[in-house]
């Protein structure tokens, strides 16, 4: 991976390049990543640059033997460690090495735009408790006692280190504390709060922010040949996450459904002011939407309440003349404008709280139908008062 093909700000690339040029590479660095921001590609480009035999001012050469091995993620001194599970019920000594061929293929297929969720699916199911386990840590310690095969840096990339099994951490700590010469640990995380403080305190932080809307829109146009308007629409609702943007671009059916569900649900909430009968509230339509949402998976159910929260926030922004801050597609904007007087600085907070509460209960496997009906009634009361 060359720096030129990594989709992050040039300033971040430059700061890593300068660390290498000025010989200030700290032996353990923690990459604080935002979801979907091409940070894995950045980490590989950095490792490749450090190992390149013919480094340029701004990038690796791309053609030396070391670079060619990096292109295949098969450099013998570059070790990939990532969350993994047993391959089958007899597999007792599973670790990252066993999954390496699948992991490489997954990375290449997705152009280095990888996420924990999609990797868990590759492993065979979202709910699998994948970890970086004690055997992975053992392999690192063992590897660390051997000389680098090619005489350069030994580099360990621990992707999603928040999944490090806590009981395995002590094995790693000593190695992190007293590394061999020319050893680099790149730890990557999206949830630094879930990392042991003993690990964090041994690392230098590198923050990699979410991608800008402009960057996302430009890449969508280049890679998928979508129109400028569509690219901007998608970028605006992707929260700096290119993986999310790609999902929206490939399949906007879920987005369309969310918009439709929101419209139906919120119309009901607004009509249910306590002064008219339920048939005028179209409560049966609301019930039908609740039922449909109940049949979706937990992730999609959570997506819906998050979507609702985003829509309400957008309505408030329009109502308070902060249109520039609105994150919405053109289609959504039309509907948001229609509702623009309904969400105010007085009712926005309690309305959002209902969304947060629903999200909390869905996450804990509550009954979706009850949760959504409760949210409907509470929101009606808030808006009618
Ligand atoms: Zn090279």
Tab-separated table of C-alpha atoms and ligand atoms in Angstrom:
chain	number	residue	atom	x	y	z
A	1	UNK	CA	0.000	0.000	0.000
A	2	UNK	CA	1.417	3.355	-1.023
A	3	UNK	CA	0.623	6.527	0.886
A	4	UNK	CA	-0.715	8.055	-2.325
A	5	UNK	CA	-3.532	5.468	-2.369
A	6	UNK	CA	-4.560	6.016	1.243
A	7	UNK	CA	-7.676	8.091	1.694
A	8	UNK	CA	-6.640	10.253	4.667
A	9	UNK	CA	-5.509	13.859	5.020
A	10	UNK	CA	-2.037	14.543	3.661
A	11	UNK	CA	-1.055	16.165	6.969
A	12	UNK	CA	-1.397	12.815	8.776
A	13	UNK	CA	0.653	11.006	6.142
A	14	UNK	CA	3.315	13.720	6.369
A	15	UNK	CA	3.544	13.444	10.147
A	16	UNK	CA	4.173	9.679	9.908
A	17	UNK	CA	6.705	10.149	7.086
A	18	UNK	CA	8.528	12.742	9.189
A	19	UNK	CA	8.740	10.338	12.125
A	20	UNK	CA	10.549	7.869	9.856
A	21	UNK	CA	12.810	10.473	8.251
A	22	UNK	CA	13.874	11.973	11.569
A	23	UNK	CA	14.372	8.560	13.170
A	24	UNK	CA	11.781	9.272	15.844
A	25	UNK	CA	9.618	6.166	15.391
A	26	UNK	CA	8.359	5.290	18.841
A	27	UNK	CA	8.294	1.522	19.413
A	28	UNK	CA	4.570	1.406	20.270
A	29	UNK	CA	1.986	3.630	18.610
A	30	UNK	CA	-1.735	3.630	19.159
A	31	UNK	CA	-3.754	4.648	16.094
A	32	UNK	CA	-7.021	6.189	17.286
A	33	UNK	CA	-9.249	5.522	14.286
A	34	UNK	CA	-12.758	6.589	13.313
A	35	UNK	CA	-14.925	3.924	11.700
A	36	UNK	CA	-14.502	3.642	7.937
A	37	UNK	CA	-11.637	6.103	7.564
A	38	UNK	CA	-9.085	3.921	5.724
A	39	UNK	CA	-6.838	3.746	8.771
A	40	UNK	CA	-5.816	0.130	8.126
A	41	UNK	CA	-4.454	1.206	4.735
A	42	UNK	CA	-2.588	4.035	6.456
A	43	UNK	CA	-0.991	1.658	8.969
A	44	UNK	CA	0.161	-0.702	6.197
A	45	UNK	CA	1.512	2.221	4.115
A	46	UNK	CA	3.442	3.401	7.178
A	47	UNK	CA	4.911	-0.077	7.829
A	48	UNK	CA	5.798	-0.412	4.151
A	49	UNK	CA	7.528	2.978	4.118
A	50	UNK	CA	9.538	2.085	7.198
A	51	UNK	CA	10.719	-1.142	5.529
A	52	UNK	CA	11.192	0.162	1.980
A	53	UNK	CA	14.739	-0.260	0.658
A	54	UNK	CA	14.514	2.756	-1.573
A	55	UNK	CA	12.343	5.233	0.267
A	56	UNK	CA	11.267	8.386	-1.553
A	57	UNK	CA	10.594	11.799	-0.002
A	58	UNK	CA	6.836	11.236	0.207
A	59	UNK	CA	6.235	7.535	-0.414
A	60	UNK	CA	7.661	4.037	-0.656
A	61	UNK	CA	9.272	3.073	-3.951
A	62	UNK	CA	6.642	0.404	-4.618
A	63	UNK	CA	9.073	-1.806	-6.558
A	64	UNK	CA	11.791	-3.014	-4.169
A	65	UNK	CA	11.554	-6.620	-2.872
A	66	UNK	CA	10.233	-5.374	0.474
A	67	UNK	CA	7.486	-3.249	-1.142
A	68	UNK	CA	6.437	-6.136	-3.382
A	69	UNK	CA	5.977	-8.356	-0.316
A	70	UNK	CA	3.974	-5.644	1.410
A	71	UNK	CA	1.684	-5.416	-1.613
A	72	UNK	CA	0.721	-9.023	-0.890
A	73	UNK	CA	0.709	-8.476	2.881
A	74	UNK	CA	3.258	-11.267	3.056
A	75	UNK	CA	6.429	-9.592	4.285
A	76	UNK	CA	7.991	-12.030	6.801
A	77	UNK	CA	8.744	-9.255	9.301
A	78	UNK	CA	5.275	-7.746	9.140
A	79	UNK	CA	2.892	-9.542	11.476
A	80	UNK	CA	-0.858	-9.068	11.339
A	81	UNK	CA	-2.827	-9.783	14.494
A	82	UNK	CA	-6.606	-9.360	14.555
A	83	UNK	CA	-9.735	-10.670	16.332
A	84	UNK	CA	-10.364	-14.333	15.541
A	85	UNK	CA	-12.424	-17.344	16.557
A	86	UNK	CA	-12.252	-21.138	16.357
A	87	UNK	CA	-12.525	-22.429	12.786
A	88	UNK	CA	-14.670	-25.327	13.926
A	89	UNK	CA	-15.669	-27.048	17.141
A	90	UNK	CA	-12.443	-29.102	17.221
A	91	UNK	CA	-10.222	-26.086	16.708
A	92	UNK	CA	-8.642	-25.447	20.114
A	93	UNK	CA	-5.474	-23.548	19.205
A	94	UNK	CA	-6.936	-20.958	16.861
A	95	UNK	CA	-5.093	-17.652	16.374
A	96	UNK	CA	-4.559	-14.905	13.768
A	97	UNK	CA	-1.981	-16.936	11.814
A	98	UNK	CA	-4.588	-19.587	11.056
A	99	UNK	CA	-6.923	-16.965	9.610
A	100	UNK	CA	-4.263	-15.018	7.730
A	101	UNK	CA	-5.149	-16.212	4.183
A	102	UNK	CA	-8.818	-15.317	4.745
A	103	UNK	CA	-7.925	-11.997	6.337
A	104	UNK	CA	-5.651	-11.026	3.427
A	105	UNK	CA	-8.329	-11.906	0.906
A	106	UNK	CA	-10.907	-9.922	2.881
A	107	UNK	CA	-8.612	-6.861	2.925
A	108	UNK	CA	-7.912	-7.032	-0.832
A	109	UNK	CA	-11.544	-7.610	-1.743
A	110	UNK	CA	-12.566	-4.528	0.190
A	111	UNK	CA	-9.743	-2.317	-1.004
A	112	UNK	CA	-8.501	-1.968	2.591
A	113	UNK	CA	-11.866	-0.442	3.642
A	114	UNK	CA	-12.375	-2.878	6.472
A	115	UNK	CA	-14.519	-2.800	9.599
A	116	UNK	CA	-14.894	-5.028	12.616
A	117	UNK	CA	-18.541	-5.745	11.776
A	118	UNK	CA	-17.850	-6.949	8.261
A	119	UNK	CA	-14.854	-9.000	9.456
A	120	UNK	CA	-17.044	-10.668	12.084
A	121	UNK	CA	-19.406	-11.620	9.268
A	122	UNK	CA	-16.461	-13.203	7.421
A	123	UNK	CA	-15.692	-15.145	10.572
A	124	UNK	CA	-19.179	-16.549	10.446
A	125	UNK	CA	-21.615	-14.332	12.299
A	126	UNK	CA	-21.994	-10.897	13.851
A	127	UNK	CA	-22.425	-12.212	17.346
A	128	UNK	CA	-19.254	-14.240	17.564
A	129	UNK	CA	-17.028	-13.168	20.398
A	130	UNK	CA	-13.854	-12.752	18.384
A	131	UNK	CA	-10.740	-11.793	20.339
A	132	UNK	CA	-7.023	-11.337	20.006
A	133	UNK	CA	-6.243	-14.253	22.242
A	134	UNK	CA	-3.513	-15.601	24.485
A	135	UNK	CA	-1.960	-17.656	21.644
A	136	UNK	CA	-1.713	-14.500	19.502
A	137	UNK	CA	0.169	-12.804	22.341
A	138	UNK	CA	2.357	-15.904	22.757
A	139	UNK	CA	3.233	-15.794	19.047
A	140	UNK	CA	4.247	-12.139	19.345
A	141	UNK	CA	6.509	-12.843	22.315
A	142	UNK	CA	8.079	-15.794	20.524
A	143	UNK	CA	8.544	-13.880	17.282
A	144	UNK	CA	10.073	-11.005	19.186
A	145	UNK	CA	12.892	-13.199	20.459
A	146	UNK	CA	13.974	-14.059	16.890
A	147	UNK	CA	15.989	-11.754	14.638
A	148	UNK	CA	14.187	-9.980	11.788
A	149	UNK	CA	14.314	-12.165	8.683
A	150	UNK	CA	15.324	-9.341	6.409
A	151	UNK	CA	17.404	-7.330	8.848
A	152	UNK	CA	15.060	-4.342	8.974
A	153	UNK	CA	12.193	-3.529	11.298
A	154	UNK	CA	9.950	-6.155	12.851
A	155	UNK	CA	6.458	-4.717	12.757
A	156	UNK	CA	3.395	-5.983	14.583
A	157	UNK	CA	0.045	-4.565	13.565
A	158	UNK	CA	-2.689	-5.308	16.091
A	159	UNK	CA	-5.957	-4.388	14.407
A	160	UNK	CA	-8.898	-3.639	16.759
A	161	UNK	CA	-6.810	-4.010	19.872
A	162	UNK	CA	-9.892	-3.282	22.025
A	163	UNK	CA	-10.661	-6.944	21.320
A	164	UNK	CA	-7.501	-8.052	23.136
A	165	UNK	CA	-8.565	-10.694	25.612
A	166	UNK	CA	-7.807	-9.058	28.962
A	167	UNK	CA	-6.290	-12.152	30.531
A	168	UNK	CA	-3.854	-12.315	27.592
A	169	UNK	CA	-2.648	-8.730	28.025
A	170	UNK	CA	0.036	-9.330	30.700
A	171	UNK	CA	1.942	-11.502	28.223
A	172	UNK	CA	2.167	-8.546	25.894
A	173	UNK	CA	2.975	-5.830	28.410
A	174	UNK	CA	6.580	-6.809	29.030
A	175	UNK	CA	7.267	-6.951	25.283
A	176	UNK	CA	5.680	-3.536	24.842
A	177	UNK	CA	7.773	-2.202	27.701
A	178	UNK	CA	11.139	-3.659	26.707
A	179	UNK	CA	11.030	-4.155	22.956
A	180	UNK	CA	13.973	-5.383	20.954
A	181	UNK	CA	15.759	-2.843	18.832
A	182	UNK	CA	14.006	-1.942	15.545
A	183	UNK	CA	10.641	-3.247	16.610
A	184	UNK	CA	7.417	-1.365	16.022
A	185	UNK	CA	3.998	-2.123	17.464
A	186	UNK	CA	1.113	-0.436	15.680
A	187	UNK	CA	-2.009	-0.836	17.784
A	188	UNK	CA	-5.251	0.215	16.131
A	189	UNK	CA	-8.534	0.954	17.853
A	190	UNK	CA	-11.923	2.558	17.349
A	191	UNK	CA	-12.786	2.316	21.058
A	192	UNK	CA	-9.857	3.526	23.152
A	193	UNK	CA	-12.067	3.449	26.273
A	194	UNK	CA	-12.078	-0.344	26.074
A	195	UNK	CA	-8.299	-0.662	26.077
A	196	UNK	CA	-6.452	-1.441	29.292
A	197	UNK	CA	-4.808	1.652	30.727
A	198	UNK	CA	-1.587	-0.331	31.240
A	199	UNK	CA	-1.405	-0.745	27.465
A	200	UNK	CA	-2.426	2.798	26.652
A	201	UNK	CA	0.236	4.248	28.945
A	202	UNK	CA	2.940	2.425	26.961
A	203	UNK	CA	1.970	3.912	23.598
A	204	UNK	CA	2.234	7.112	21.615
A	205	UNK	CA	-1.137	8.261	20.249
A	206	UNK	CA	-1.761	9.020	16.577
A	207	UNK	CA	-5.242	10.407	15.956
A	208	UNK	CA	-6.834	9.700	12.575
A	209	UNK	CA	-10.013	11.770	12.216
A	210	UNK	CA	-13.136	10.872	10.204
A	211	UNK	CA	-12.977	11.621	6.479
A	212	UNK	CA	-14.301	14.946	5.236
A	213	UNK	CA	-17.526	15.018	3.226
A	214	UNK	CA	-15.609	16.400	0.249
A	215	UNK	CA	-13.125	13.495	0.300
A	216	UNK	CA	-15.945	10.939	0.490
A	217	UNK	CA	-17.928	12.585	-2.312
A	218	UNK	CA	-14.865	12.784	-4.590
A	219	UNK	CA	-13.998	9.113	-4.105
A	220	UNK	CA	-17.589	7.975	-4.626
A	221	UNK	CA	-17.665	9.825	-7.927
A	222	UNK	CA	-14.329	8.391	-9.032
A	223	UNK	CA	-14.950	4.820	-7.948
A	224	UNK	CA	-18.652	4.295	-8.591
A	225	UNK	CA	-19.500	6.788	-11.315
A	226	UNK	CA	-22.392	8.254	-9.358
A	227	UNK	CA	-23.558	11.794	-10.080
A	228	UNK	CA	-22.101	14.714	-8.148
A	229	UNK	CA	-25.428	15.338	-6.420
A	230	UNK	CA	-25.824	11.717	-5.310
A	231	UNK	CA	-22.206	11.619	-4.126
A	232	UNK	CA	-22.740	14.763	-2.050
A	233	UNK	CA	-26.017	13.406	-0.636
A	234	UNK	CA	-24.397	10.165	0.454
A	235	UNK	CA	-21.315	11.905	1.852
A	236	UNK	CA	-23.545	14.174	3.888
A	237	UNK	CA	-25.159	11.288	5.788
A	238	UNK	CA	-22.141	8.986	6.100
A	239	UNK	CA	-20.576	10.591	9.186
A	240	UNK	CA	-17.061	10.510	7.727
A	241	UNK	CA	-17.311	6.740	7.262
A	242	UNK	CA	-16.460	5.521	3.758
A	243	UNK	CA	-17.567	1.951	4.448
A	244	UNK	CA	-21.000	3.322	5.327
A	245	UNK	CA	-20.991	5.548	2.238
A	246	UNK	CA	-20.271	2.533	0.020
A	247	UNK	CA	-23.144	0.621	1.616
A	248	UNK	CA	-25.522	3.529	0.962
A	249	UNK	CA	-24.293	3.828	-2.607
A	250	UNK	CA	-24.729	0.131	-3.360
A	251	UNK	CA	-28.026	-0.277	-1.645
A	252	UNK	CA	-30.104	2.762	-0.746
A	253	UNK	CA	-33.215	0.639	-0.234
A	254	UNK	CA	-32.707	0.616	3.529
A	255	UNK	CA	-32.311	4.411	3.490
A	256	UNK	CA	-35.557	4.794	1.533
A	257	UNK	CA	-37.349	2.498	3.959
A	258	UNK	CA	-36.029	4.383	6.961
A	259	UNK	CA	-37.314	7.641	5.495
A	260	UNK	CA	-40.719	6.115	4.821
A	261	UNK	CA	-40.953	4.579	8.328
A	262	UNK	CA	-39.899	7.850	9.900
A	263	UNK	CA	-42.514	9.811	7.947
A	264	UNK	CA	-45.298	7.444	8.913
A	265	UNK	CA	-44.254	7.210	12.558
A	266	UNK	CA	-43.776	10.951	13.002
A	267	UNK	CA	-47.058	11.828	11.243
A	268	UNK	CA	-48.773	9.585	13.778
A	269	UNK	CA	-46.929	11.180	16.677
A	270	UNK	CA	-47.971	14.667	15.511
A	271	UNK	CA	-51.599	13.668	14.949
A	272	UNK	CA	-51.890	11.930	18.309
A	273	UNK	CA	-52.518	15.130	20.287
A	274	UNK	CA	-55.128	13.642	22.587
A	275	UNK	CA	-57.930	15.585	20.890
A	276	UNK	CA	-58.840	13.248	18.032
A	277	UNK	CA	-59.804	9.598	17.696
A	278	UNK	CA	-57.183	6.971	16.892
A	279	UNK	CA	-58.471	6.424	13.346
A	280	UNK	CA	-57.574	10.013	12.522
A	281	UNK	CA	-54.158	9.443	14.075
A	282	UNK	CA	-53.803	6.560	11.617
A	283	UNK	CA	-52.599	4.480	14.507
A	284	UNK	CA	-53.005	1.283	12.492
A	285	UNK	CA	-50.443	2.531	9.993
A	286	UNK	CA	-48.086	3.326	12.832
A	287	UNK	CA	-48.653	-0.169	14.262
A	288	UNK	CA	-47.850	-1.673	10.855
A	289	UNK	CA	-44.578	0.258	10.714
A	290	UNK	CA	-43.706	-0.853	14.251
A	291	UNK	CA	-44.372	-4.434	13.247
A	292	UNK	CA	-42.179	-4.158	10.167
A	293	UNK	CA	-39.348	-2.675	12.197
A	294	UNK	CA	-39.809	-5.454	14.749
A	295	UNK	CA	-39.098	-8.001	12.032
A	296	UNK	CA	-35.755	-6.396	11.118
A	297	UNK	CA	-32.570	-7.484	12.884
A	298	UNK	CA	-31.436	-5.723	16.049
A	299	UNK	CA	-28.842	-3.704	14.138
A	300	UNK	CA	-31.480	-2.327	11.747
A	301	UNK	CA	-33.825	-1.609	14.649
A	302	UNK	CA	-31.084	0.384	16.344
A	303	UNK	CA	-30.378	2.067	13.001
A	304	UNK	CA	-33.994	3.212	12.839
A	305	UNK	CA	-34.015	4.925	16.233
A	306	UNK	CA	-30.650	6.492	15.436
A	307	UNK	CA	-32.070	7.636	12.115
A	308	UNK	CA	-35.035	9.141	13.938
A	309	UNK	CA	-32.664	10.979	16.293
A	310	UNK	CA	-30.738	12.356	13.324
A	311	UNK	CA	-33.949	13.526	11.617
A	312	UNK	CA	-35.202	15.269	14.764
A	313	UNK	CA	-31.847	16.999	15.212
A	314	UNK	CA	-31.998	18.126	11.578
A	315	UNK	CA	-35.513	19.542	12.002
A	316	UNK	CA	-34.312	21.514	15.009
A	317	UNK	CA	-31.370	22.849	12.991
A	318	UNK	CA	-33.702	24.036	10.215
A	319	UNK	CA	-36.098	25.558	12.737
A	320	UNK	CA	-33.251	27.513	14.340
A	321	UNK	CA	-31.802	28.735	11.005
A	322	UNK	CA	-28.785	26.454	11.088
A	323	UNK	CA	-29.412	24.865	7.694
A	324	UNK	CA	-25.700	24.666	6.932
A	325	UNK	CA	-25.266	22.073	9.673
A	326	UNK	CA	-28.032	19.766	8.411
A	327	UNK	CA	-26.854	16.255	7.412
A	328	UNK	CA	-29.456	14.977	4.966
A	329	UNK	CA	-30.116	13.936	1.376
A	330	UNK	CA	-32.247	16.096	-0.934
A	331	UNK	CA	-35.206	13.781	-0.456
A	332	UNK	CA	-34.912	13.936	3.316
A	333	UNK	CA	-34.580	17.708	3.246
A	334	UNK	CA	-37.986	18.090	1.600
A	335	UNK	CA	-39.635	16.189	4.433
A	336	UNK	CA	-37.580	17.924	7.117
A	337	UNK	CA	-38.700	21.313	5.797
A	338	UNK	CA	-42.294	20.167	5.982
A	339	UNK	CA	-41.880	19.458	9.714
A	340	UNK	CA	-39.627	22.382	10.422
A	341	UNK	CA	-41.738	24.163	13.036
A	342	UNK	CA	-42.420	21.038	15.085
A	343	UNK	CA	-39.101	20.440	16.795
A	344	UNK	CA	-38.040	23.341	18.978
A	345	UNK	CA	-35.337	24.132	21.516
A	346	UNK	CA	-37.919	23.280	24.196
A	347	UNK	CA	-38.995	19.819	23.056
A	348	UNK	CA	-35.854	18.630	21.241
A	349	UNK	CA	-34.082	17.336	24.343
A	350	UNK	CA	-36.928	15.188	25.711
A	351	UNK	CA	-37.601	13.855	22.173
A	352	UNK	CA	-33.955	12.839	21.733
A	353	UNK	CA	-33.990	11.240	25.140
A	354	UNK	CA	-36.826	8.982	23.974
A	355	UNK	CA	-34.688	7.881	21.002
A	356	UNK	CA	-31.722	7.193	23.284
A	357	UNK	CA	-33.893	5.235	25.695
A	358	UNK	CA	-35.323	3.120	22.886
A	359	UNK	CA	-31.820	2.445	21.571
A	360	UNK	CA	-30.677	1.395	25.048
A	361	UNK	CA	-33.569	-1.035	25.498
A	362	UNK	CA	-33.287	-2.525	21.994
A	363	UNK	CA	-29.585	-3.125	22.592
A	364	UNK	CA	-30.497	-5.044	25.720
A	365	UNK	CA	-32.886	-7.272	23.790
A	366	UNK	CA	-36.119	-5.659	24.995
A	367	UNK	CA	-39.405	-6.301	23.170
A	368	UNK	CA	-39.190	-3.991	20.145
A	369	UNK	CA	-42.938	-3.642	19.725
A	370	UNK	CA	-43.368	-2.455	23.330
A	371	UNK	CA	-40.332	-0.182	23.141
A	372	UNK	CA	-41.522	1.491	19.928
A	373	UNK	CA	-45.123	1.872	21.110
A	374	UNK	CA	-43.855	3.435	24.321
A	375	UNK	CA	-41.661	5.805	22.317
A	376	UNK	CA	-44.653	6.721	20.130
A	377	UNK	CA	-46.861	7.579	23.120
A	378	UNK	CA	-44.152	9.512	25.005
A	379	UNK	CA	-43.262	11.542	21.913
A	380	UNK	CA	-46.945	12.312	21.302
A	381	UNK	CA	-47.274	13.644	24.845
A	382	UNK	CA	-44.136	15.765	24.510
A	383	UNK	CA	-45.299	17.273	21.207
A	384	UNK	CA	-48.861	17.871	22.388
A	385	UNK	CA	-47.820	19.814	25.504
B	1	LIG	ZN1	10.319	-0.031	-1.668
